[in-house]
mmCIF file of C-alpha atoms in Angstrom:
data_model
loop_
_atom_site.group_PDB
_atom_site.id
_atom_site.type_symbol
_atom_site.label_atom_id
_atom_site.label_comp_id
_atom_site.label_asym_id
_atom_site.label_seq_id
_atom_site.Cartn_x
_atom_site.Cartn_y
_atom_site.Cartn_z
ATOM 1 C CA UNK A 18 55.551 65.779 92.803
ATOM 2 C CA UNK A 19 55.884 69.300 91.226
ATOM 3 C CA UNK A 20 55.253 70.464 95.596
ATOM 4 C CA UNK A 21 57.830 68.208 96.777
ATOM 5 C CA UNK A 22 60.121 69.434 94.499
ATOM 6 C CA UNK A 23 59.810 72.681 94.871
ATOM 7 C CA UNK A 24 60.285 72.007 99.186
ATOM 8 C CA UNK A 25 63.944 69.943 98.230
ATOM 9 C CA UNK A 26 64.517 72.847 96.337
ATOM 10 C CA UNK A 27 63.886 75.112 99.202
ATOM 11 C CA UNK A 28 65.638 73.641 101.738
ATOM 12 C CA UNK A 29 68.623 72.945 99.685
ATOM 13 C CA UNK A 30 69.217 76.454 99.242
ATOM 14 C CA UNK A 31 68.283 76.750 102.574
ATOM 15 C CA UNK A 32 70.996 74.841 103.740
ATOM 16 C CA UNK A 33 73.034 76.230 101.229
ATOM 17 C CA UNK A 34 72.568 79.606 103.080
ATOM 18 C CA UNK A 35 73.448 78.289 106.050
ATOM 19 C CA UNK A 36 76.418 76.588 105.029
ATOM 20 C CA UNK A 37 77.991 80.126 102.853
ATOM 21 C CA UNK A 38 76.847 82.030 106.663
ATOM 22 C CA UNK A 39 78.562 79.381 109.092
ATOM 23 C CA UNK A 40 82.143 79.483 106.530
ATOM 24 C CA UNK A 41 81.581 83.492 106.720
ATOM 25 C CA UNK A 42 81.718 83.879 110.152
ATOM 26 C CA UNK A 43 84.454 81.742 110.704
ATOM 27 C CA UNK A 44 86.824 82.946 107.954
ATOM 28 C CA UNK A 45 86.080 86.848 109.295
ATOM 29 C CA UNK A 46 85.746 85.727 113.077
ATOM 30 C CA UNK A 47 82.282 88.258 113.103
ATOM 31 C CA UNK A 48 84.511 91.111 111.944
ATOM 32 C CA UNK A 49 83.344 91.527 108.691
ATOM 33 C CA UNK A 50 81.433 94.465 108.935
ATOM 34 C CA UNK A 51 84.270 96.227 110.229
ATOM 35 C CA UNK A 52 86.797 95.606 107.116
ATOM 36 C CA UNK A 53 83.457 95.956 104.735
ATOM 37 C CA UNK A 54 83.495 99.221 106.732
ATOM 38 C CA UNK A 55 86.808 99.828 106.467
ATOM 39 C CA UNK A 56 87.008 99.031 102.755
ATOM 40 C CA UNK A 57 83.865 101.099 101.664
ATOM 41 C CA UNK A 58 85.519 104.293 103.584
ATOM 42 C CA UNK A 59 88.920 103.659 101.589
ATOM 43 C CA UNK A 60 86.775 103.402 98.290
ATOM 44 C CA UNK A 61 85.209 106.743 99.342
ATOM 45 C CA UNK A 62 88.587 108.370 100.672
ATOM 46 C CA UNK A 63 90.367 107.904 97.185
ATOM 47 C CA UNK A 64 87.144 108.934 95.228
ATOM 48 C CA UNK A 65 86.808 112.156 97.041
ATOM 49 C CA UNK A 66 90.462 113.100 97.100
ATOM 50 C CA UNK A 67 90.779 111.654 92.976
ATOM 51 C CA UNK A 68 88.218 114.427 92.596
ATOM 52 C CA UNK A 69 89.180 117.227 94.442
ATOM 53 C CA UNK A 70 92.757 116.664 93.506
ATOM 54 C CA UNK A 71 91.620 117.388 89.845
ATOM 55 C CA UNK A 72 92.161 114.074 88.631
ATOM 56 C CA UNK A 73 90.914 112.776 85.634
ATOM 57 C CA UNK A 74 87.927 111.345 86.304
ATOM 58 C CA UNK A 75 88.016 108.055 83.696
ATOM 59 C CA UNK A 76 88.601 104.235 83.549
ATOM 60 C CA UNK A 77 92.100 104.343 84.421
ATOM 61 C CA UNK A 78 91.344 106.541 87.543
ATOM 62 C CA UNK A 79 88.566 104.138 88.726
ATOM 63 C CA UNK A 80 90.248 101.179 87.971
ATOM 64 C CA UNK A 81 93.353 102.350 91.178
ATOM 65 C CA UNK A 82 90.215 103.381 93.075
ATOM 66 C CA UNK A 83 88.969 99.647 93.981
ATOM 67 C CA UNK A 84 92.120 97.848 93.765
ATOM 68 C CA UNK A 85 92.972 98.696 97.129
ATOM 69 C CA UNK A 86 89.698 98.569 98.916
ATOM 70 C CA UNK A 87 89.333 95.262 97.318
ATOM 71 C CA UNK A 88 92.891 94.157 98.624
ATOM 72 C CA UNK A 89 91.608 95.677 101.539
ATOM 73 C CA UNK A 90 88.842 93.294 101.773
ATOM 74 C CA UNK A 91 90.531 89.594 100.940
ATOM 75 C CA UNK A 92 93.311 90.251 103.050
ATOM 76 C CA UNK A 93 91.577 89.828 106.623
ATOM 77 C CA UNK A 94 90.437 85.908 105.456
ATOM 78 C CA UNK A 95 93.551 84.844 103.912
ATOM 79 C CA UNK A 96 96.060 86.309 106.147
ATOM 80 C CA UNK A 97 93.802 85.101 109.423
ATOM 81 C CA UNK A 98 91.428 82.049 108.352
ATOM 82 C CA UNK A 99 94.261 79.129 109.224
ATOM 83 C CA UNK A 100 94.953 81.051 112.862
ATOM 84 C CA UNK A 101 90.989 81.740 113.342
ATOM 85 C CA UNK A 102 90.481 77.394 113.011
ATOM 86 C CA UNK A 103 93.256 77.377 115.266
ATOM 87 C CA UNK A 104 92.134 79.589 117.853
ATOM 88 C CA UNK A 105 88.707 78.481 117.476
ATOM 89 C CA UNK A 106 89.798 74.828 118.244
ATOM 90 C CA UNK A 107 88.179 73.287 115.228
ATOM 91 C CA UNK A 108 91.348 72.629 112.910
ATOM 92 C CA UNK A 109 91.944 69.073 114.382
ATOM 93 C CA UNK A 110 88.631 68.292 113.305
ATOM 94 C CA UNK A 111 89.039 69.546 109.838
ATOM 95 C CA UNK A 112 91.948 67.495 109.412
ATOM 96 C CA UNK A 113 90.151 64.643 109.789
ATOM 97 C CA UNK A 114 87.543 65.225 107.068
ATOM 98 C CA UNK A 115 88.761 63.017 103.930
ATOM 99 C CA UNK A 116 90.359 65.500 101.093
ATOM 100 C CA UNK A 117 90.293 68.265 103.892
ATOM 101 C CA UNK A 118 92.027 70.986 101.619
ATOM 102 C CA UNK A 119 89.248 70.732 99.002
ATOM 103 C CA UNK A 120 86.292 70.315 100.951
ATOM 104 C CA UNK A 121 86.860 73.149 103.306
ATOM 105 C CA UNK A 122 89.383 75.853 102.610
ATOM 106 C CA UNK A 123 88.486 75.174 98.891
ATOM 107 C CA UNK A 124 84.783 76.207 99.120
ATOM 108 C CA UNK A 125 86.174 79.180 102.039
ATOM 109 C CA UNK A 126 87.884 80.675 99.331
ATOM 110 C CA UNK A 127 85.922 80.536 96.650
ATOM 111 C CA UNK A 128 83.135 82.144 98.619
ATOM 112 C CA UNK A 129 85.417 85.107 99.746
ATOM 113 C CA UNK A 130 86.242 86.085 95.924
ATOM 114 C CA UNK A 131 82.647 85.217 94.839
ATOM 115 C CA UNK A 132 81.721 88.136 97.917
ATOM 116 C CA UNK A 133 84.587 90.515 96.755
ATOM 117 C CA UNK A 134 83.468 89.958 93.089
ATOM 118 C CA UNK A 135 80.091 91.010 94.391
ATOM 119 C CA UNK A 136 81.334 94.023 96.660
ATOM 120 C CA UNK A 137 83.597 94.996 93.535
ATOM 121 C CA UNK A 138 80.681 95.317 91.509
ATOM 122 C CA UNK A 139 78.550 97.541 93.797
ATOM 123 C CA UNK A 140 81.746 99.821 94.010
ATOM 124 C CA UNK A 141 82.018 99.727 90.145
ATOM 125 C CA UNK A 142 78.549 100.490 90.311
ATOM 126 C CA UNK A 143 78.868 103.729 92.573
ATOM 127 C CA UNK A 144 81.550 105.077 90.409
ATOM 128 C CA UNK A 145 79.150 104.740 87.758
ATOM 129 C CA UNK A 146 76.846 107.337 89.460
ATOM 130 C CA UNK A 147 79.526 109.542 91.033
ATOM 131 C CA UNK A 148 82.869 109.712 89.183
ATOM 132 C CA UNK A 149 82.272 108.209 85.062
ATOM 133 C CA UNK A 150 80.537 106.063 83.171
ATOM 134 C CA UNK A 151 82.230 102.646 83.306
ATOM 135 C CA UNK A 152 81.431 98.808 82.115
ATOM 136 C CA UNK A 153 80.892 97.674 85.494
ATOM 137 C CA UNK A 154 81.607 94.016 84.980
ATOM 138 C CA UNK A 155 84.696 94.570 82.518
ATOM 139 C CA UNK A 156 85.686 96.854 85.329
ATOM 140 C CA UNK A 157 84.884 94.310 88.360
ATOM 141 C CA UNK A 158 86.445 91.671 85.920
ATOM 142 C CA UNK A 159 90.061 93.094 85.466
ATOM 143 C CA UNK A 160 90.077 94.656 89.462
ATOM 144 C CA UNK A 161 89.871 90.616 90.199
ATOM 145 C CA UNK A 162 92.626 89.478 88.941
ATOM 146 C CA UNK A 163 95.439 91.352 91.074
ATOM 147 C CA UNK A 164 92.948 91.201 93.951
ATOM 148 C CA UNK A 165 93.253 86.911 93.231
ATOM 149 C CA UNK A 166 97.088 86.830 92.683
ATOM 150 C CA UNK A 167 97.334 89.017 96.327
ATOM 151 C CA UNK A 168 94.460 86.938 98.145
ATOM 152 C CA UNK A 169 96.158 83.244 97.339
ATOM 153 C CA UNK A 170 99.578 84.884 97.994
ATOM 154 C CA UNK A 171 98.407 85.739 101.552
ATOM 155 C CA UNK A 172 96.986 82.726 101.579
ATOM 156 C CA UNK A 173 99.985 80.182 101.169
ATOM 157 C CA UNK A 174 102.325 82.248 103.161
ATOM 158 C CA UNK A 175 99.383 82.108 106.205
ATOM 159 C CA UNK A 176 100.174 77.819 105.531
ATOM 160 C CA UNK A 177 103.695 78.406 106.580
ATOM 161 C CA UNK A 178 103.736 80.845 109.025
ATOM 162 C CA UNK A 179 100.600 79.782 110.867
ATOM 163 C CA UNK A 180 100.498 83.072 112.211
ATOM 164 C CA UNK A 181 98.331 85.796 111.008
ATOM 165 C CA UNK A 182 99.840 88.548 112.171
ATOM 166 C CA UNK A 183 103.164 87.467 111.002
ATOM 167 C CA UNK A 184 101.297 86.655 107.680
ATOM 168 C CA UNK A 185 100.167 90.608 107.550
ATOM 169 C CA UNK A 186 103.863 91.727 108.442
ATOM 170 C CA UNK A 187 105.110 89.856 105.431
ATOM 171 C CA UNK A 188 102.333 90.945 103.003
ATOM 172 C CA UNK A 189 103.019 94.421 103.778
ATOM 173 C CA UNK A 190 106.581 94.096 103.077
ATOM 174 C CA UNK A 191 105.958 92.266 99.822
ATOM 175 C CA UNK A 192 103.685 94.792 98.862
ATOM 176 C CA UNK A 193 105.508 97.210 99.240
ATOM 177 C CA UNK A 194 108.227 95.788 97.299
ATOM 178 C CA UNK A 195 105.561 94.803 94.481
ATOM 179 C CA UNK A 196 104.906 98.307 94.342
ATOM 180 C CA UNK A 197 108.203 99.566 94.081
ATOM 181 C CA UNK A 198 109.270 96.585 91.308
ATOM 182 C CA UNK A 199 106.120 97.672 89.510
ATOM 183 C CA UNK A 200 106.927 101.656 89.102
ATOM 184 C CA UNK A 201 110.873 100.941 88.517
ATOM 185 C CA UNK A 202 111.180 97.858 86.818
ATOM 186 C CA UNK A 203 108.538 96.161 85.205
ATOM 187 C CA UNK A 204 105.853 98.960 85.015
ATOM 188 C CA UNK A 205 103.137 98.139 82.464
ATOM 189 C CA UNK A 206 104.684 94.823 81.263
ATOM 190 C CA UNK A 207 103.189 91.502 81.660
ATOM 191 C CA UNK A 208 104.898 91.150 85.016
ATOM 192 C CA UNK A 209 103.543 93.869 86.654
ATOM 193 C CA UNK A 210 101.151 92.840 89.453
ATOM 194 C CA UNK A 211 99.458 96.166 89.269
ATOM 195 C CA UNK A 212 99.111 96.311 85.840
ATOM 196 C CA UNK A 213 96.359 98.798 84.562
ATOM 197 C CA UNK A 214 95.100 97.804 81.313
ATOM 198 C CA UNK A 215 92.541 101.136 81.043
ATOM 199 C CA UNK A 216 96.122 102.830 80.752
ATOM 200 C CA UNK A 217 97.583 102.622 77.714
ATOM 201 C CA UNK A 218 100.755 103.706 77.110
ATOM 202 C CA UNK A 219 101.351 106.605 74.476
ATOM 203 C CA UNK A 220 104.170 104.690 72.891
ATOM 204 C CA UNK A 221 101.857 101.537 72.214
ATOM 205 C CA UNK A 222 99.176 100.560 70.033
ATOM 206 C CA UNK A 223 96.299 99.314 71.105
ATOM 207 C CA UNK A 224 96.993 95.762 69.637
ATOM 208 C CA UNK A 225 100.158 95.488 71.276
ATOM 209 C CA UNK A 226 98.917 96.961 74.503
ATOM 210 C CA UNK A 227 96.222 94.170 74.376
ATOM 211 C CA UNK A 228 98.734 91.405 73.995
ATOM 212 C CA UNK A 229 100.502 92.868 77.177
ATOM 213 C CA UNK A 230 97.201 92.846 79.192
ATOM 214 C CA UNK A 231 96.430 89.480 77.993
ATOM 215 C CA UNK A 232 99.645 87.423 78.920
ATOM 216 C CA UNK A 233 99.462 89.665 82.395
ATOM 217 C CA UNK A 234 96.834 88.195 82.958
ATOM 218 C CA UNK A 235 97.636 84.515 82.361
ATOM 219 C CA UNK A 236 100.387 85.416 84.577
ATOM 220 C CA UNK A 237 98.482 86.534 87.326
ATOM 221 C CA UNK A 238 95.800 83.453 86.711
ATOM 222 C CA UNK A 239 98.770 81.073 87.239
ATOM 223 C CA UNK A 240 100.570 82.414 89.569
ATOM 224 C CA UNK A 241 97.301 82.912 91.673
ATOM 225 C CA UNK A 242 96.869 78.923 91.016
ATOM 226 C CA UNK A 243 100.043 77.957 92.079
ATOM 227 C CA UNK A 244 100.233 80.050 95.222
ATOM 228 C CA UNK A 245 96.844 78.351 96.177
ATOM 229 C CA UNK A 246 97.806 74.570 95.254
ATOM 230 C CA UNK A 247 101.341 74.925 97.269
ATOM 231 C CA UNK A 248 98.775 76.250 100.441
ATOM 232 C CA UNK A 249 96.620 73.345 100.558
ATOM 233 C CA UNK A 250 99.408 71.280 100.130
ATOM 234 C CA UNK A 251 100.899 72.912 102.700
ATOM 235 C CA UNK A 252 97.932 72.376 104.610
ATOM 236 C CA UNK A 253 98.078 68.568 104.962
ATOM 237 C CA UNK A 254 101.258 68.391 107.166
ATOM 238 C CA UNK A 255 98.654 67.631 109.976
ATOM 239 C CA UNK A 256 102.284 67.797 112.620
ATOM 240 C CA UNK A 257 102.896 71.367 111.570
ATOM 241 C CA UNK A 258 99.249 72.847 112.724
ATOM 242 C CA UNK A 259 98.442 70.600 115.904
#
């Protein structure tokens, strides 16, 4: 009994494998390595120039180090996934699987932020060794939460534009704007997408500051949830993808 077990239990992670490989190559289309690539020598970029611009080298610092390269990496698979099934001529059998949007894109997306969460951490882990002494998961933790809010933005505005390169040439432009809202207008409130809560703000206490960080947060965790609910939804208008 104990053997058999132990086989169901090996090929069920077997399969599992399988399964998380099979979603991975179709929500990168095989170019993973490249933006992993890509990413890692943007993480390595910022570090070296954060150094030898003098920069101090702290929480705060680290914590603008990985946001990008972890934007970096989500983008590809939100902005592309819907136009990779499409291309790939496998969307018109996705829509006929029963509760498509959960079954599918779902699980595709909550592998992609499980493998950033895990990429996030080794970076967290290499400024450890080279730049300062950080808690990497508080670190990897906090990085996640813009990273989410900009992932399931792509996301839902790849359901109605069905293109991913006009999905990109949006995202840009918002982000840019996001950036420019978040230094002018709403820079370290609870609205601000880019929020840093390793920099506190010499006119706050901590306890206030904390409040600030927390209802960001809850901002960013809803907004993320919303911006992913309104995709799948979008997502079962079979007549606007086939």
């Amino acid at each position: 009994m104990e053997t058999k077990n132990k086989s169901r239990l090996a090929n069920t992670l077997h399969l599992l494998w399988k399964l998380v490989r099979y979603n991975m190559r179709i929500i990168f289309a095989n170019r993973f390595i490249w933006f992993f690539l890509a990413s890692l020598g943007f993480f390595i970029f910022i570090s070296i120039n954060s150094t030898l611009n003098g920069d101090n080298l702290d929480e705060e610092m680290v914590y603008y180090t990985l946001i990008f390269p972890g934007i970096l990496l989500v983008f590809y698979p939100m902005s592309f996934g819907i136009q990779n099934d499409v291309d790939a001529g496998i969307l018109e059998i996705l829509f006929g699987i029963p509760d498509y949007r959960y079954k599918v894109w779902l699980v595709r997306m909550i592998l992609v932020f499980i493998l950033v969460f895990l990429i996030m951490c080794v970076y967290s882990f290499l400024a450890t060794i080279f730049l300062t002494r950080i808690n990497i998961l508080e670190m990897t933790y906090q990085v996640m939460y813009p990273i989410l809010f900009i992932g399931c933005l792509s996301f839902m505005f790849s359901s109605l534009i069905k293109n991913g390169y006009g999905t990109m040439a949006v995202m840009v432009i918002l982000g840019v704007i996001l950036m420019i809202i978040s230094e002018d207008l709403v820079e370290n409130t609870q609205w601000d997408v880019f929020l840093n809560p390793f920099n506190i703000p010499r006119n706050l206490n901590e306890t206030i500051w904390e409040g600030i960080t927390v209802k960001n947060r809850v901002f960013l965790s809803v907004s993320s949830l919303i911006f992913l609910l309104y995709g799948l939804f979008n997502l079962q208008k079979r007549e606007r993808f086939i």
